Short mmCIF file of C-alpha atoms in Angstrom, two decimals:
data_model
loop_
_atom_site.label_atom_id
_atom_site.label_comp_id
_atom_site.label_asym_id
_atom_site.label_seq_id
_atom_site.Cartn_x
_atom_site.Cartn_y
_atom_site.Cartn_z
CA MET A 1 16.56 -11.77 -11.16
CA ARG A 2 15.63 -12.68 -7.82
CA ASP A 3 14.23 -8.91 -7.14
CA ALA A 4 12.08 -9.55 -10.12
CA LEU A 5 10.79 -13.07 -9.20
CA GLY A 6 10.24 -11.61 -5.57
CA ALA A 7 8.19 -8.86 -6.89
CA LEU A 8 6.29 -11.44 -8.79
CA ALA A 9 5.66 -13.60 -6.06
CA TRP A 10 4.39 -10.58 -3.68
CA THR A 11 1.79 -9.42 -6.61
CA GLY A 12 0.56 -13.12 -7.01
CA VAL A 13 0.00 -12.99 -3.26
CA VAL A 14 -1.95 -9.66 -3.68
CA LEU A 15 -3.88 -10.83 -6.64
CA ALA A 16 -4.54 -13.93 -4.61
CA ALA A 17 -5.87 -11.75 -1.65
CA LEU A 18 -8.58 -10.31 -4.03
CA VAL A 19 -9.31 -13.28 -5.67
CA ALA A 20 -10.43 -14.78 -2.00
CA LEU A 21 -12.05 -11.76 -0.67
CA ARG A 22 -14.25 -11.70 -4.12
CA GLY A 23 -14.88 -15.18 -3.39
CA GLY A 24 -15.78 -14.28 0.24
CA TRP A 25 -18.49 -11.41 -0.93
CA TYR A 26 -19.77 -14.00 -3.39
CA ARG A 27 -20.03 -16.75 -1.21
CA HIS A 28 -18.01 -18.99 -3.43
CA ALA A 29 -16.17 -21.54 -1.42
CA THR A 30 -14.30 -22.65 -4.33
CA THR A 31 -13.07 -19.20 -5.31
CA ILE A 32 -12.00 -18.54 -1.56
CA SER A 33 -9.89 -21.82 -1.81
CA PHE A 34 -8.17 -20.88 -5.17
CA GLY A 35 -7.35 -17.87 -3.60
CA VAL A 36 -5.52 -19.05 -0.70
CA CYS A 37 -3.96 -21.68 -2.53
CA MET A 38 -2.41 -19.10 -5.30
CA ALA A 39 -1.14 -16.78 -1.95
CA PHE A 40 0.67 -19.81 -0.10
CA TYR A 41 2.11 -21.19 -3.26
CA SER A 42 3.51 -17.77 -3.92
CA LEU A 43 4.65 -17.39 -0.41
CA THR A 44 6.33 -20.49 -0.95
CA GLY A 45 8.26 -19.46 -3.83
CA GLU A 46 9.25 -15.99 -2.29
CA ASN A 47 10.73 -18.25 0.65
CA TYR A 48 12.84 -20.25 -1.86
CA ILE A 49 14.11 -17.81 -4.28
CA SER A 50 17.26 -17.42 -2.50
CA LEU A 51 18.30 -20.96 -3.76
CA ILE A 52 18.19 -19.84 -7.28
CA PRO A 53 22.08 -19.43 -8.22
CA LEU A 54 23.61 -15.81 -8.45
CA GLY A 55 26.78 -16.12 -10.03
CA GLY A 56 26.93 -19.60 -9.58
CA VAL A 57 26.15 -19.35 -5.74
CA ARG A 58 23.00 -20.53 -3.79
CA GLU A 59 22.31 -18.68 -0.60
CA PRO A 60 21.83 -20.84 2.60
CA LEU A 61 18.48 -21.04 4.09
CA SER A 62 17.90 -21.05 7.77
CA THR A 63 16.02 -23.94 9.53
CA SER A 64 13.22 -21.63 10.31
CA GLU A 65 12.82 -20.63 6.58
CA ARG A 66 12.67 -24.11 5.22
CA ILE A 67 9.91 -24.86 8.20
CA TRP A 68 8.03 -21.91 6.87
CA GLY A 69 8.45 -22.71 3.06
CA ALA A 70 7.49 -26.75 3.88
CA THR A 71 4.25 -25.45 5.97
CA SER A 72 3.26 -22.96 3.17
CA ALA A 73 3.50 -25.61 0.62
CA VAL A 74 1.29 -27.94 2.57
CA ILE A 75 -1.12 -25.01 3.36
CA ALA A 76 -1.33 -24.21 -0.50
CA GLY A 77 -1.74 -28.06 -1.43
CA CYS A 78 -4.88 -28.30 1.06
CA ALA A 79 -6.49 -25.49 -0.33
CA LEU A 80 -6.03 -26.79 -3.75
CA MET A 81 -7.29 -29.95 -3.11
CA GLY A 82 -10.22 -28.54 -1.47
CA ALA A 83 -11.02 -26.62 -4.26
CA LEU A 84 -10.75 -29.54 -6.69
CA MET A 85 -12.86 -31.36 -4.31
CA ALA A 86 -15.59 -28.62 -4.04
CA ILE A 87 -15.72 -28.79 -7.92
CA ARG A 88 -15.96 -32.26 -8.53
CA ARG A 89 -19.15 -32.32 -6.13
CA LYS A 90 -20.59 -28.99 -8.13
CA SER A 91 -20.05 -31.37 -11.67
CA ARG A 92 -22.03 -34.44 -10.07
CA ASP A 93 -24.86 -32.19 -8.45
CA PRO A 94 -24.70 -28.56 -9.90
CA ASP A 95 -27.91 -27.49 -7.73
CA GLY A 96 -26.45 -28.65 -4.62
CA ASP A 97 -25.01 -26.25 -2.07
CA GLU A 98 -21.24 -26.33 -1.34
CA TRP A 99 -21.82 -24.52 1.82
CA THR A 100 -24.29 -27.54 3.53
CA ASP A 101 -22.80 -30.46 1.61
CA PRO A 102 -22.24 -33.32 4.39
CA ASP A 103 -20.23 -35.66 2.33
CA LEU A 104 -18.03 -32.41 1.10
CA HIS A 105 -17.68 -31.38 4.54
CA GLN A 106 -16.40 -35.00 5.96
CA ARG A 107 -13.77 -34.88 2.92
CA LEU A 108 -12.62 -31.96 3.78
CA MET A 109 -12.15 -32.39 7.26
CA MET A 110 -10.12 -35.26 6.75
CA LEU A 111 -8.38 -33.27 4.13
CA VAL A 112 -7.71 -30.38 6.97
CA LEU A 113 -6.35 -33.03 9.58
CA GLY A 114 -4.11 -34.49 7.34
CA ALA A 115 -2.48 -31.21 6.21
CA ALA A 116 -2.50 -30.25 10.10
CA GLY A 117 -0.86 -33.38 10.98
CA SER A 118 1.89 -32.78 8.15
CA VAL A 119 2.72 -28.93 9.42
CA ALA A 120 3.00 -30.67 13.11
CA ILE A 121 5.38 -33.19 11.65
CA ILE A 122 7.33 -30.60 9.56
CA ASN A 123 7.45 -28.04 12.80
CA LEU A 124 8.32 -30.80 15.35
CA THR A 125 10.74 -32.56 13.41
CA LEU A 126 12.93 -29.46 12.85
CA VAL A 127 11.78 -26.87 15.40
CA HIS A 128 14.55 -27.35 18.17
CA SER A 129 17.13 -28.58 15.65
CA ASN A 130 20.35 -26.28 15.53
CA PHE A 131 21.12 -26.98 11.95
CA PRO A 132 23.40 -24.17 10.56
CA PRO A 133 22.07 -22.42 7.33
CA SER A 134 22.52 -24.52 4.45
CA ALA A 135 22.16 -24.12 0.54
CA ASP A 136 21.92 -28.05 0.16
CA PHE A 137 19.93 -29.67 3.26
CA LEU A 138 19.58 -32.84 2.23
CA ALA A 139 23.30 -33.24 1.27
CA ASP A 140 24.14 -31.77 4.34
CA TYR A 141 21.84 -33.25 7.07
CA GLY A 142 20.49 -36.11 4.98
CA ASN A 143 21.70 -38.77 7.55
CA VAL A 144 19.47 -37.22 10.23
CA PHE A 145 16.38 -39.02 10.52
CA ASN A 146 14.54 -35.78 11.44
CA VAL A 147 15.54 -34.46 8.15
CA VAL A 148 14.24 -37.67 6.70
CA LEU A 149 11.01 -37.15 7.80
CA TYR A 150 10.60 -33.32 7.06
CA GLU A 151 11.87 -34.22 3.37
CA ALA A 152 9.45 -37.05 2.85
CA VAL A 153 6.33 -35.14 4.10
CA PHE A 154 7.43 -31.82 2.04
CA SER A 155 7.91 -34.04 -0.80
CA ILE A 156 4.52 -35.95 -0.49
CA TRP A 157 2.89 -32.61 -0.63
CA ILE A 158 4.53 -31.35 -3.57
CA GLY A 159 3.30 -34.57 -5.51
CA LEU A 160 -0.27 -34.87 -3.96
CA PRO A 161 -1.83 -31.90 -4.62
CA ALA A 162 -0.43 -31.80 -8.27
CA GLY A 163 -1.28 -35.41 -9.00
CA PHE A 164 -5.12 -34.91 -7.72
CA LEU A 165 -5.18 -31.50 -10.00
CA ALA A 166 -3.94 -33.82 -13.16
CA TRP A 167 -6.40 -36.50 -12.12
CA THR A 168 -9.23 -34.18 -11.90
CA VAL A 169 -8.75 -32.19 -14.98
CA VAL A 170 -8.05 -35.19 -17.30
CA ARG A 171 -11.47 -36.70 -15.92
CA SER A 172 -13.23 -33.85 -16.93
CA GLU A 173 -14.92 -32.60 -20.15
CA LEU A 174 -12.56 -29.87 -20.64
CA GLY A 175 -11.56 -30.87 -24.38
CA LYS A 176 -7.51 -31.88 -25.56
CA LEU A 177 -5.99 -29.08 -23.31
CA ARG A 178 -6.89 -31.26 -20.06
CA PHE A 179 -4.14 -33.78 -21.06
CA VAL A 180 -1.19 -30.83 -20.85
CA VAL A 181 -2.21 -30.24 -17.42
CA GLY A 182 -2.41 -34.04 -17.05
CA VAL A 183 1.41 -34.61 -18.02
CA GLY A 184 2.24 -32.05 -15.53
CA GLY A 185 0.71 -33.91 -12.82
CA ILE A 186 2.76 -37.17 -14.01
CA PHE A 187 6.14 -34.94 -13.68
CA ALA A 188 5.21 -33.62 -10.51
CA VAL A 189 4.48 -37.03 -8.97
CA ALA A 190 7.72 -38.52 -10.36
CA TRP A 191 9.47 -35.34 -9.09
CA SER A 192 8.03 -35.93 -5.61
CA ALA A 193 8.90 -39.65 -5.70
CA TRP A 194 12.63 -38.89 -6.83
CA LYS A 195 12.55 -36.37 -3.75
CA ILE A 196 11.60 -39.16 -1.61
CA ILE A 197 14.30 -41.96 -3.22
CA GLY A 198 16.80 -39.26 -3.27
CA THR A 199 16.01 -38.87 0.45
CA GLY A 200 16.50 -42.47 1.22
CA LEU A 201 19.54 -42.84 -0.84
CA VAL A 202 21.11 -40.27 1.42
CA TRP A 203 19.94 -41.60 4.73
CA ALA A 204 20.27 -45.41 3.90
CA ALA A 205 23.04 -45.66 1.76
CA ASP A 206 25.19 -42.49 2.31
CA ILE A 207 24.83 -41.67 -1.48
CA HIS A 208 25.45 -37.78 -2.31
CA VAL A 209 21.85 -36.76 -4.05
CA ALA A 210 22.19 -32.87 -4.44
CA GLU A 211 19.06 -31.09 -4.00
CA ASN A 212 19.39 -29.18 -7.37
CA SER A 213 20.71 -32.41 -9.12
CA PRO A 214 19.77 -32.58 -12.80
CA ILE A 215 16.88 -35.09 -12.47
CA SER A 216 15.15 -33.21 -9.84
CA VAL A 217 15.65 -29.71 -11.71
CA THR A 218 14.50 -31.38 -14.92
CA LEU A 219 11.12 -32.84 -13.40
CA GLY A 220 10.76 -29.78 -11.46
CA LEU A 221 10.76 -27.63 -14.17
CA LEU A 222 8.72 -29.93 -16.59
CA ALA A 223 6.06 -30.29 -13.90
CA LEU A 224 5.64 -26.42 -13.01
CA SER A 225 5.37 -25.53 -16.71
CA PHE A 226 3.01 -28.09 -18.03
CA CYS A 227 0.81 -27.56 -14.83
CA MET A 228 0.85 -23.80 -15.39
CA VAL A 229 0.69 -23.63 -19.00
CA GLY A 230 -1.90 -26.12 -19.03
CA THR A 231 -4.21 -24.33 -16.77
CA LEU A 232 -3.52 -21.25 -18.33
CA LEU A 233 -4.56 -22.54 -21.49
CA LEU A 234 -7.68 -24.11 -20.22
CA GLY A 235 -8.66 -20.68 -18.65
CA LEU A 236 -8.02 -18.97 -21.93
CA GLU A 237 -10.22 -21.38 -23.90
CA ALA A 238 -13.05 -21.17 -21.15
CA ALA A 239 -12.89 -17.37 -21.25
CA PHE A 240 -12.80 -17.62 -25.16
CA ARG A 241 -15.82 -19.91 -25.08
CA VAL A 242 -17.62 -16.96 -22.94
CA TRP A 243 -16.80 -14.40 -25.20
CA ARG A 244 -17.84 -15.83 -28.11
CA ALA A 245 -21.27 -17.10 -26.50
CA GLY A 246 -21.88 -13.43 -25.46
CA ARG A 247 -20.95 -12.63 -28.97
CA THR A 248 -23.41 -14.81 -30.40
CA TYR A 249 -26.29 -13.85 -28.17
CA ARG A 250 -25.79 -10.15 -28.63
CA THR A 251 -25.51 -10.68 -32.45
CA ALA A 252 -28.77 -12.73 -32.47
CA ARG A 253 -30.56 -10.30 -30.13
CA ALA A 254 -29.36 -7.41 -32.55
CA LEU A 255 -30.88 -9.33 -35.66
CA GLU A 256 -34.41 -10.05 -33.61
CA ASP A 257 -34.54 -6.23 -32.91
CA ARG A 258 -34.03 -5.14 -36.17
CA ARG A 259 -36.51 -7.49 -37.57
CA LEU A 260 -39.21 -6.35 -34.76
CA ARG A 261 -38.37 -2.65 -35.49
CA HIS A 262 -39.04 -3.36 -39.53
CA ARG A 263 -42.27 -5.26 -38.53
CA THR A 264 -43.42 -2.35 -36.34
CA ALA A 265 -42.49 0.22 -39.16
CA GLY A 266 -44.35 -1.98 -41.63
CA GLU A 267 -47.56 -1.91 -39.91
CA GLU A 268 -47.43 1.64 -38.93
CA ALA A 269 -47.16 2.48 -42.67
CA ALA A 270 -50.09 0.11 -43.28
#
């Protein structure tokens, strides 16, 4: 199962690179951002695949692997939020240029600075630590403040992009399916909040909360399922609308061509 998921993750990286390259070729900043988002979320998933139990056993992750996993998640979340900001600007001003909009640039700069600061915190809190590899990092080292800070920043970047995605989609006019993504965003924010609460309980009260606790796993799976399924259904619905509009246009064009041919033939006969 891990091998299949690893292959799926690297396939996602390759497809994401193609999406980003296509966006660069056509100068679509939103497409570039979505490609970067897909690539780094795929890399995040690939990094944590070893934590999936195999024969009831989770393989431990080293500190450097955890630093990379959290860093890639922050980059992916930053790219997702940047793409959503560009989409919201486009909806307000369809004729504007996202490459030259100063207001959008200011928002993106603040977003990038926040992401850069988060990456710096993640790296600085753990880079000099000598923690042995662990399959349950929070339970083993949750009483260390550096680990608490790392877990808090990581958790925020789990819930923030997903919540912003849900808020953006629900406020749009994409139809009833947008509420599926909205529910996923609610579960993602709840998952993030639970991870922060669990971290606080371990650090402040020495109450053991496992990384793979039933609440955490359930919220994570629900968030992932609703967000992915909702986004996929919205994409399929949009593709169907484009196909139906094209079919309607081709049918109308064919009828008009047939009418013109009959008219021409009648005039020649007369």
